[in-house]
Amino acid sequence: MARGLSLRKYNAIIPLLSSAVRSYCLLHTHKSISVKGKIGVPINFDKEVKCLDDAVSLFHRMVRMKPIPSLPVFCKLFKTMLSMKHYSAVVSLFQEMRKLDIPINDFVLNILINSYCLMHRSDCAFSLLPFYLKSGIPFNVVTFATLIRGLFAEHNLNDAVELFKKVVRENICEPNVVMYGTVMNGLSRRGHTQKALSLLRLMEQGNTKPDLYEYSIVIDALCKDGNLDAAINLMNEMKQKGIPPNIVTYGSLIDGLCKLGQWEKVRTLFSEMVNLNIYPNVYTFNMVIDGLCKEGKVEDAEEVMEHMIKKGVEPNIITYNVIMDGYCLRGQVDRARRIFDILMNKGIEPNIFSYNILINGYCKKKKIADAMQLLSEISQKGSKPNTVTYNTILQGLFEVGRISDAKQIYADMLSVGSKPNISTHSTVLDGYFRYGLVEEAMSLFNKLERKRENTNIAFYTVVINGLCKNGKLDEAHSVFEKLSLIGLPPDVRTYNTMITGFCLQGLLDEAKSMLTKMEKNSCLPDSVTYNVLVQGFLRWSKFSEMRNFMKEMADRGFSFDSSTSRFLVNVVRENPSVLDMIPELRSENKY
């Protein structure tokens, strides 16, 4: 667990409270919170608390009142702050309450535990457990459900499950549907669908029966796993138990079926929903539209959009973005632009995703002028291009050789404070190398290294590849050799890049040595590795070595790819005697 937290530390505390909790659950029922308390006039939190400063000011006003407001008023204030995501401020104000000797109750402590968990500090949340004992405040089911949710949020799955088991095993308190739902949700979100299903079955046999929420969690997990038959069967079981599905349940099934392309079943579910007076909303329709677009059925997706409009469901920006993206993926950027114009004419404000989709479509079709026009429109509309926007434009400009424009866009990006990422720098470096601007590329590379910018092996592979293609093999090898020193082990693409560089220069012994080094470092060669080496042997007429290498290649299950086959055809055309020197080419029908 994070920060050295271990449940064993608290094992001695929890059992001591078991009996207290059971008594507490039997004797106490909590009524709804009144924000009036001991104050004559109720506090209107919606009007008085608009920001953190308002909340803190109100707190300080409350603690100076005589008499001090009741605890439900403080709870209401803290809950308002939680909804505004000011978690650490809640902790600070709680500490002030303690200094002022303001009494606390289980509601306040549960809010504090929730604050720590939302800050991903479950260690601090657990450190409050002894406080319950000192103050004579028993735990309740909310305390444990919150701690379990906090552990799941920090990816401490084992500890979350262990705590749940401890609560049940030691009968500390009776888990309610919220606690069961928390555990099921935590399990399913982390790919443990069968464990979530097993817990649902266990729940069915116990006193606390599952409701729609628990069934929907497991149905959604089954759908995400592609296990649609099991999901549909579980929904049918649920209906037989008298628990009707809602739009969320149907949404999970429809999304899963769309991803599998089972359109007839989607239609059946739509009809079933309508018969139950459950009408698809924009999110349901968007699932169908997205599924159709991913299959390239964009015209069908448009028909669905027209149908939803007829049914009184207005498309949102996501609907239009999905259809635009579908057309761009098919290379039909003009149709995508038509959709963009439709949403503009309807008064729907395009978001940055809308612009990025269309800019990417234009760049892929090399319509850079249109892409640049959209880029200027973004600023005119009062929005800001993001890193993806700049990366896409840079890629497009380098693709058509507009180097000076690419440099200007990169400079603009830096000047407006949009932070470049690894992809940005890799795109710029690759562009510089592609057009022979080696000095500028290395100047930028060295600058990024000095600034210790975030890099990865793909970034260094771009540099190594650029140097190799520009005949700077020694420099490329120097960059390669320092990778292990900076904690970035080369991957198969990095090795292949160096092997390609050696082969192009006729340094076949160095290429073979790199292959040996690659295998020694537990990086397995792939088809590209072998084909690059074969082409190297062919290029430099090392036919006897190629013959031996072909046997090793075949033993490892690799064969010539299309580029090697074309290369071989050209070599044989110029020198037919190659077939006599490598008879395997005839016997294996490679030529």
XYZ file of C-alpha atoms in Angstrom:
591
model
C 0.000 0.000 0.000
C 1.012 3.620 -0.492
C 3.314 5.292 2.031
C 3.905 2.096 3.957
C 0.281 1.687 5.011
C -0.610 -1.790 6.180
C -3.897 -3.112 7.479
C -2.001 -5.175 10.021
C -1.278 -1.949 11.895
C -4.987 -1.501 12.535
C -5.956 -5.120 13.160
C -5.853 -4.551 16.920
C -8.119 -1.527 16.740
C -10.995 -2.799 14.641
C -12.083 -5.808 16.751
C -12.316 -3.631 19.890
C -14.991 -1.615 18.185
C -16.990 -4.542 16.828
C -19.474 -4.751 19.685
C -19.739 -0.990 19.935
C -20.627 -0.747 16.270
C -23.314 -3.420 16.519
C -24.914 -1.628 19.477
C -24.614 1.686 17.709
C -26.281 0.404 14.538
C -29.200 -0.935 16.589
C -29.719 2.099 18.810
C -29.035 5.017 16.484
C -30.962 6.247 13.514
C -29.826 9.454 11.873
C -32.372 11.998 10.816
C -31.845 14.342 7.897
C -29.402 17.160 8.536
C -30.883 20.521 9.411
C -28.726 23.511 8.655
C -30.505 25.594 11.232
C -29.018 24.053 14.375
C -28.774 26.476 17.257
C -28.757 29.498 14.971
C -32.007 31.378 14.845
C -31.751 31.946 11.086
C -30.832 29.118 8.700
C -27.645 29.475 6.645
C -28.206 29.355 2.891
C -25.064 27.570 1.730
C -25.941 27.786 -1.973
C -26.009 31.577 -1.775
C -23.273 32.187 0.766
C -20.628 29.681 -0.380
C -19.470 30.243 -3.960
C -15.761 29.589 -3.499
C -13.190 28.420 -0.942
C -12.769 31.900 0.567
C -16.537 32.059 1.199
C -16.432 28.673 2.941
C -13.486 29.601 5.174
C -15.050 32.977 6.044
C -18.344 31.299 6.945
C -16.514 28.752 9.121
C -14.735 31.508 11.068
C -18.021 33.350 11.458
C -19.712 30.188 12.745
C -17.062 29.430 15.388
C -17.445 32.964 16.780
C -21.236 32.611 17.152
C -22.777 32.226 20.573
C -23.945 29.569 20.851
C -21.843 27.724 18.275
C -23.977 26.138 15.527
C -24.792 22.476 15.847
C -22.630 19.798 14.189
C -25.030 19.203 11.271
C -24.319 22.795 10.175
C -20.560 22.133 10.151
C -21.200 18.879 8.274
C -23.209 20.735 5.654
C -20.382 23.247 5.229
C -17.776 20.488 4.872
C -19.935 18.617 2.347
C -20.272 21.807 0.315
C -16.479 22.147 0.345
C -16.100 18.503 -0.733
C -18.393 19.114 -3.700
C -16.061 21.979 -4.656
C -13.082 19.550 -4.336
C -11.372 21.515 -1.562
C -10.369 18.365 0.309
C -7.271 19.656 2.094
C -9.202 22.722 3.291
C -11.719 20.415 5.011
C -8.818 18.773 6.865
C -7.460 22.166 7.926
C -10.823 23.380 9.238
C -11.338 20.101 11.107
C -8.001 20.671 12.846
C -9.205 24.159 13.833
C -12.367 22.601 15.276
C -10.244 20.334 17.457
C -8.129 23.279 18.699
C -11.340 25.088 19.645
C -12.610 21.960 21.483
C -15.723 21.832 19.308
C -17.206 18.352 19.823
C -17.311 16.043 16.826
C -19.428 13.055 15.820
C -19.344 10.178 13.352
C -20.666 12.365 10.538
C -17.720 14.777 10.854
C -15.180 11.937 11.051
C -16.653 10.187 8.024
C -16.419 13.425 6.046
C -12.784 13.789 7.130
C -12.016 10.181 6.154
C -13.653 10.815 2.790
C -11.528 13.957 2.330
C -8.317 12.017 2.942
C -9.425 9.228 0.606
C -10.268 11.715 -2.139
C -6.751 13.128 -1.687
C -5.435 9.562 -2.161
C -4.190 9.585 1.412
C -5.864 6.492 2.810
C -2.906 6.209 5.212
C -4.097 9.427 6.884
C -7.690 8.162 6.805
C -6.666 4.979 8.648
C -4.729 7.046 11.186
C -8.083 8.453 12.366
C -9.286 5.039 13.569
C -7.769 5.360 17.078
C -9.588 8.685 17.376
C -12.904 6.803 17.309
C -11.847 4.852 20.391
C -10.612 7.905 22.299
C -13.808 9.837 21.577
C -16.140 6.892 22.197
C -17.560 7.176 18.684
C -18.376 3.821 17.099
C -17.658 3.083 13.460
C -20.518 2.623 11.057
C -20.848 1.073 7.642
C -20.136 4.427 5.947
C -16.683 4.516 7.576
C -15.651 1.190 6.079
C -17.271 1.757 2.687
C -15.334 5.026 2.415
C -12.025 3.407 3.414
C -12.569 0.575 0.934
C -13.339 3.039 -1.849
C -10.191 4.996 -0.946
C -8.021 1.883 -1.149
C -9.458 0.989 -4.556
C -8.818 4.559 -5.776
C -5.141 4.099 -4.874
C -5.084 0.742 -6.717
C -4.618 -1.137 -3.436
C -6.997 -3.869 -4.515
C -5.703 -6.571 -2.166
C -5.997 -4.351 0.910
C -9.476 -3.176 -0.117
C -10.697 -6.757 -0.459
C -8.973 -7.807 2.773
C -10.639 -4.979 4.699
C -14.037 -5.944 3.305
C -13.480 -9.579 4.292
C -12.422 -8.486 7.775
C -15.608 -6.451 8.251
C -17.722 -9.457 7.238
C -15.659 -12.141 8.972
C -15.494 -10.348 12.341
C -19.086 -9.145 12.093
C -17.961 -5.585 12.754
C -21.020 -4.240 10.969
C -23.516 -5.487 8.393
C -22.380 -4.459 4.900
C -25.090 -2.556 3.060
C -25.739 -2.276 -0.675
C -23.373 0.723 -0.889
C -20.446 -1.249 0.545
C -21.133 -4.240 -1.699
C -21.434 -1.904 -4.668
C -18.144 -0.222 -3.762
C -16.306 -3.549 -3.710
C -17.941 -4.793 -6.931
C -17.177 -1.528 -8.693
C -13.554 -1.605 -7.512
C -13.107 -5.197 -8.671
C -14.763 -4.750 -12.055
C -12.895 -1.542 -12.886
C -9.636 -3.416 -12.420
C -10.595 -6.347 -14.617
C -11.750 -8.771 -11.897
C -15.196 -9.315 -13.389
C -15.562 -12.910 -12.197
C -14.779 -11.901 -8.610
C -17.403 -9.161 -8.838
C -19.890 -11.701 -10.185
C -19.031 -14.136 -7.374
C -19.661 -11.395 -4.819
C -23.015 -10.663 -6.459
C -23.951 -14.346 -6.123
C -22.858 -14.309 -2.475
C -24.962 -11.216 -1.907
C -28.008 -12.936 -3.442
C -27.732 -15.630 -0.752
C -27.348 -13.199 2.178
C -29.613 -10.806 4.030
C -28.666 -7.758 1.941
C -30.023 -8.451 -1.515
C -28.486 -6.793 -4.582
C -30.433 -4.028 -6.252
C -30.266 -2.488 -9.725
C -26.956 -0.739 -8.974
C -25.049 -3.940 -8.173
C -26.499 -5.837 -11.139
C -25.672 -2.939 -13.474
C -22.049 -2.864 -12.273
C -21.518 -6.529 -13.132
C -23.480 -6.306 -16.406
C -21.304 -3.365 -17.487
C -18.110 -5.269 -16.578
C -19.243 -8.321 -18.574
C -19.998 -6.059 -21.552
C -16.566 -4.441 -21.367
C -15.047 -7.951 -21.376
C -17.012 -8.740 -24.537
C -19.025 -11.396 -22.683
C -22.386 -10.153 -23.986
C -24.253 -13.463 -23.667
C -23.496 -13.614 -19.936
C -24.455 -9.944 -19.557
C -27.817 -10.442 -21.282
C -28.486 -13.585 -19.226
C -27.746 -11.670 -16.016
C -30.129 -8.899 -17.035
C -32.836 -11.495 -17.694
C -32.185 -13.014 -14.241
C -32.512 -9.570 -12.726
C -35.841 -8.976 -14.471
C -37.141 -12.349 -13.232
C -36.361 -11.192 -9.687
C -38.607 -8.169 -10.247
C -35.764 -5.657 -10.716
C -36.403 -3.738 -13.956
C -33.336 -2.505 -15.874
C -32.878 1.217 -16.471
C -31.269 3.251 -19.236
C -27.803 2.701 -17.714
C -28.206 -1.081 -17.865
C -29.388 -0.963 -21.462
C -26.626 1.510 -22.303
C -23.931 -0.948 -21.175
C -25.434 -3.725 -23.298
C -25.913 -1.511 -26.353
C -22.337 -0.208 -26.108
C -20.985 -3.771 -25.878
C -23.085 -4.999 -28.803
C -22.074 -2.013 -30.942
C -18.403 -2.772 -30.340
C -19.009 -6.331 -31.557
C -21.041 -5.127 -34.549
C -24.147 -7.070 -33.492
C -26.587 -4.546 -34.936
C -29.670 -6.786 -34.977
C -29.365 -7.312 -31.222
C -28.929 -3.555 -30.813
C -32.225 -2.983 -32.648
C -33.920 -5.598 -30.461
C -32.717 -3.867 -27.291
C -33.882 -0.488 -28.572
C -37.356 -1.909 -29.190
C -37.365 -3.566 -25.764
C -36.417 -0.274 -24.095
C -39.222 1.633 -25.800
C -41.755 -1.058 -24.872
C -40.717 -0.535 -21.225
C -41.109 3.252 -21.612
C -37.340 3.679 -21.336
C -36.409 6.076 -24.100
C -32.858 6.288 -25.490
C -31.065 9.526 -24.645
C -28.259 11.286 -26.483
C -25.634 9.100 -24.768
C -27.364 5.907 -25.928
C -27.583 7.160 -29.511
C -23.942 8.289 -29.391
C -22.883 4.729 -28.531
C -24.593 3.436 -31.679
C -23.222 6.259 -33.836
C -19.693 5.688 -32.520
C -19.913 1.937 -33.166
C -21.100 2.483 -36.753
C -18.377 5.059 -37.447
C -15.667 2.734 -36.152
C -16.883 0.140 -38.677
C -16.768 2.750 -41.440
C -20.586 2.893 -41.710
C -20.698 6.663 -41.411
C -23.755 7.135 -43.651
C -25.656 4.747 -41.379
C -24.449 6.790 -38.405
C -25.851 9.932 -40.023
C -29.187 8.165 -40.480
C -29.215 7.315 -36.775
C -28.550 10.975 -35.988
C -31.483 12.017 -38.201
C -33.665 9.427 -36.461
C -32.743 10.712 -32.994
C -33.640 14.267 -34.051
C -37.039 13.040 -35.239
C -37.530 11.406 -31.835
C -36.866 14.727 -30.126
C -33.332 13.906 -28.939
C -30.932 16.674 -29.946
C -27.403 15.616 -30.932
C -24.623 17.119 -28.811
C -21.085 18.099 -29.745
C -19.909 14.510 -29.138
C -22.387 13.233 -31.748
C -21.035 15.589 -34.398
C -17.399 14.959 -33.450
C -17.826 11.196 -33.760
C -19.364 11.495 -37.246
C -16.674 13.969 -38.357
C -13.985 11.593 -37.125
C -15.677 8.714 -38.965
C -15.524 10.588 -42.270
C -11.922 11.688 -41.669
C -10.888 8.078 -40.981
C -12.279 7.230 -44.430
C -10.378 10.145 -45.969
C -13.632 12.011 -46.734
C -12.625 15.294 -45.149
C -15.098 17.323 -47.266
C -17.989 15.367 -45.748
C -16.505 15.925 -42.309
C -16.398 19.657 -43.053
C -20.082 19.528 -44.031
C -20.906 18.102 -40.572
C -18.751 20.824 -38.977
C -20.717 23.495 -40.861
C -24.039 21.916 -39.807
C -23.185 22.126 -36.105
C -21.992 25.718 -36.538
C -25.246 26.658 -38.312
C -27.205 25.102 -35.437
C -25.445 27.400 -32.995
C -23.489 24.569 -31.372
C -20.029 25.768 -30.356
C -17.315 23.418 -31.652
C -14.784 22.354 -29.012
C -11.074 21.773 -29.424
C -11.733 18.120 -30.267
C -13.922 19.238 -33.202
C -11.115 21.393 -34.576
C -8.448 18.747 -33.979
C -10.462 16.095 -35.830
C -10.909 18.309 -38.878
C -7.337 19.662 -38.809
C -6.044 16.073 -38.696
C -8.302 15.162 -41.626
C -6.993 18.065 -43.700
C -3.364 17.280 -42.840
C -3.779 13.617 -43.831
C -5.090 14.797 -47.231
C -2.236 17.330 -47.416
C -4.724 20.222 -47.475
C -2.497 22.295 -45.233
C -4.015 25.669 -46.168
C -7.413 24.512 -44.877
C -5.804 23.157 -41.706
C -3.989 26.454 -41.100
C -7.220 28.382 -41.660
C -8.921 26.296 -38.947
C -5.977 26.902 -36.631
C -6.467 30.656 -36.939
C -10.235 30.237 -36.411
C -9.639 28.605 -33.029
C -8.050 31.765 -31.645
C -10.633 33.991 -33.310
C -13.389 32.054 -31.520
C -11.742 32.781 -28.181
C -10.438 29.246 -27.684
C -6.859 28.001 -27.546
C -5.127 25.309 -29.604
C -3.853 22.480 -27.408
C -0.768 20.319 -27.741
C -2.590 17.855 -30.012
C -3.548 20.724 -32.356
C 0.048 21.901 -32.681
C 1.424 18.373 -33.052
C -1.022 17.633 -35.873
C -0.217 20.868 -37.736
C 3.535 20.310 -37.322
C 3.238 16.772 -38.692
C 1.243 18.050 -41.669
C 3.662 20.887 -42.450
C 6.729 18.634 -42.353
C 4.898 16.095 -44.511
C 4.601 18.621 -47.355
C 8.033 20.149 -46.803
C 6.951 23.514 -45.398
C 9.888 23.723 -43.009
C 9.843 27.456 -42.286
C 6.113 27.353 -41.472
C 6.704 24.388 -39.162
C 9.459 26.327 -37.373
C 7.108 29.279 -36.960
C 4.299 27.112 -35.566
C 6.738 25.537 -33.093
C 7.903 29.016 -32.027
C 4.266 30.183 -31.694
C 3.507 27.161 -29.544
C 6.323 28.016 -27.168
C 5.419 31.717 -27.050
C 1.762 31.163 -26.086
C 2.715 28.817 -23.260
C 1.346 25.592 -24.771
C 3.736 23.000 -23.381
C 5.231 20.679 -26.010
C 5.263 16.976 -25.148
C 7.458 14.088 -26.274
C 5.380 13.744 -29.444
C 5.937 17.431 -30.312
C 9.682 17.209 -29.933
C 9.863 13.891 -31.780
C 7.856 15.363 -34.677
C 10.104 18.437 -34.927
C 13.314 16.399 -34.689
C 12.080 13.902 -37.270
C 11.151 16.783 -39.596
C 14.547 18.411 -39.234
C 16.378 15.149 -39.903
C 14.119 14.301 -42.858
C 15.142 17.483 -44.652
C 18.815 17.278 -43.742
C 18.766 19.928 -40.995
C 21.055 17.831 -38.821
C 22.705 20.723 -36.980
C 19.353 22.241 -36.009
C 18.050 18.834 -34.959
C 21.063 18.126 -32.758
C 20.963 21.642 -31.305
C 17.347 21.065 -30.226
C 18.169 17.549 -28.999
C 21.075 18.779 -26.864
C 18.943 21.616 -25.502
C 16.194 19.177 -24.471
C 18.753 16.904 -22.821
C 20.229 19.810 -20.839
C 16.754 20.841 -19.666
C 16.076 17.198 -18.754
C 12.826 17.249 -20.636
C 10.660 14.158 -20.334
C 11.885 11.627 -22.907
C 11.401 7.963 -23.736
C 13.034 5.321 -25.918
C 10.875 6.244 -28.928
C 12.230 9.818 -28.730
C 15.831 8.591 -28.791
C 15.031 6.183 -31.623
C 13.892 9.174 -33.722
C 17.285 10.824 -33.122
C 19.258 7.653 -33.862
C 17.235 7.026 -37.041
C 17.696 10.629 -38.195
C 21.464 10.484 -37.692
C 21.737 7.128 -39.488
C 19.754 8.345 -42.495
C 21.954 11.425 -42.725
C 25.146 9.352 -42.730
C 26.095 10.225 -39.154
C 26.546 6.633 -38.051
C 29.210 7.333 -35.426
C 27.028 9.971 -33.759
C 24.047 7.625 -33.901
C 26.059 4.843 -32.289
C 27.260 7.255 -29.592
C 23.633 8.159 -28.710
C 22.732 4.467 -28.746
C 25.552 3.518 -26.395
C 24.529 6.019 -23.707
C 20.931 4.769 -23.524
C 21.696 2.159 -20.882
C 23.588 4.771 -18.853
C 20.469 6.961 -18.592
C 18.213 4.032 -17.712
C 16.509 3.632 -21.104
C 17.111 0.120 -22.454
C 16.794 0.004 -26.273
C 13.716 -1.749 -27.655
C 13.484 -3.807 -30.859
C 12.853 -0.702 -32.986
C 15.977 0.995 -31.622
C 18.121 -2.063 -32.370
C 16.575 -2.383 -35.842
C 17.388 1.275 -36.516
C 21.062 0.758 -35.660
C 21.243 -2.504 -37.626
C 19.718 -0.720 -40.640
C 22.321 2.043 -40.314
C 25.182 -0.450 -40.255
C 23.773 -2.424 -43.203
C 23.370 0.687 -45.363
C 27.046 1.494 -44.762
C 28.160 -2.066 -45.535
C 29.246 -2.671 -41.944
C 27.699 -6.133 -41.796
C 29.949 -7.454 -39.030
C 28.815 -4.562 -36.819
C 25.204 -5.299 -37.785
C 25.576 -8.959 -36.778
C 27.313 -7.885 -33.569
C 24.325 -5.651 -32.803
C 22.031 -8.655 -33.336
C 24.084 -10.670 -30.845
C 24.010 -7.806 -28.346
C 20.274 -7.489 -28.811
C 19.649 -11.136 -27.936
C 22.093 -10.997 -25.032
C 20.034 -8.125 -23.575
C 16.833 -10.190 -23.814
C 15.406 -8.122 -26.665
C 14.094 -10.623 -29.206
C 14.635 -9.810 -32.891
C 11.536 -9.610 -35.066
C 10.786 -10.019 -38.776
C 12.106 -6.515 -39.495
C 15.474 -7.381 -37.924
C 16.010 -10.409 -40.159
C 14.741 -8.757 -43.329
C 17.015 -5.738 -42.822
C 20.024 -8.050 -42.448
C 19.055 -10.115 -45.516
C 18.770 -6.930 -47.565
C 22.200 -5.895 -46.249
C 23.738 -9.176 -47.441
C 22.066 -8.761 -50.846
C 23.072 -5.118 -51.201
C 26.733 -5.898 -50.557
C 26.750 -9.261 -52.436
C 27.535 -11.329 -49.332
C 25.666 -14.333 -50.715
C 27.418 -17.086 -48.755
C 26.696 -15.280 -45.488
C 23.123 -14.721 -46.600
C 22.736 -18.453 -47.241
C 23.753 -19.287 -43.657
C 21.597 -16.502 -42.303
C 18.527 -17.681 -44.244
C 18.682 -21.013 -42.425
C 18.747 -19.294 -39.025
C 15.916 -17.040 -40.155
C 13.762 -20.020 -41.244
C 14.515 -21.921 -38.014
C 13.107 -18.973 -36.076
C 9.935 -18.920 -38.137
C 10.664 -15.757 -40.129
C 10.360 -15.324 -43.885
C 11.044 -12.653 -46.493
C 8.678 -9.691 -46.398
C 7.475 -7.871 -49.537
C 10.300 -5.303 -49.528
C 12.955 -8.050 -49.301
C 11.237 -10.030 -52.066
C 11.230 -6.973 -54.370
C 14.893 -6.321 -53.533
C 15.747 -9.956 -54.343
C 13.925 -9.791 -57.692
C 16.007 -6.778 -58.710
C 19.263 -8.446 -57.600
C 18.480 -11.660 -59.501
C 17.459 -9.674 -62.583
C 20.895 -8.010 -62.613
C 22.800 -11.130 -61.537
C 20.966 -14.445 -62.282
C 23.918 -16.454 -60.923
C 22.684 -15.567 -57.417
C 20.226 -18.460 -57.765
C 23.150 -20.840 -58.280
C 24.971 -19.434 -55.266
C 21.859 -19.730 -53.064
C 19.970 -22.814 -54.348
C 17.588 -22.587 -51.366
C 15.903 -19.706 -53.163
C 14.713 -22.131 -55.846
C 13.930 -25.069 -53.575
C 11.857 -22.912 -51.236
C 10.131 -21.096 -54.118
C 11.411 -17.766 -52.911
C 12.022 -16.743 -56.488
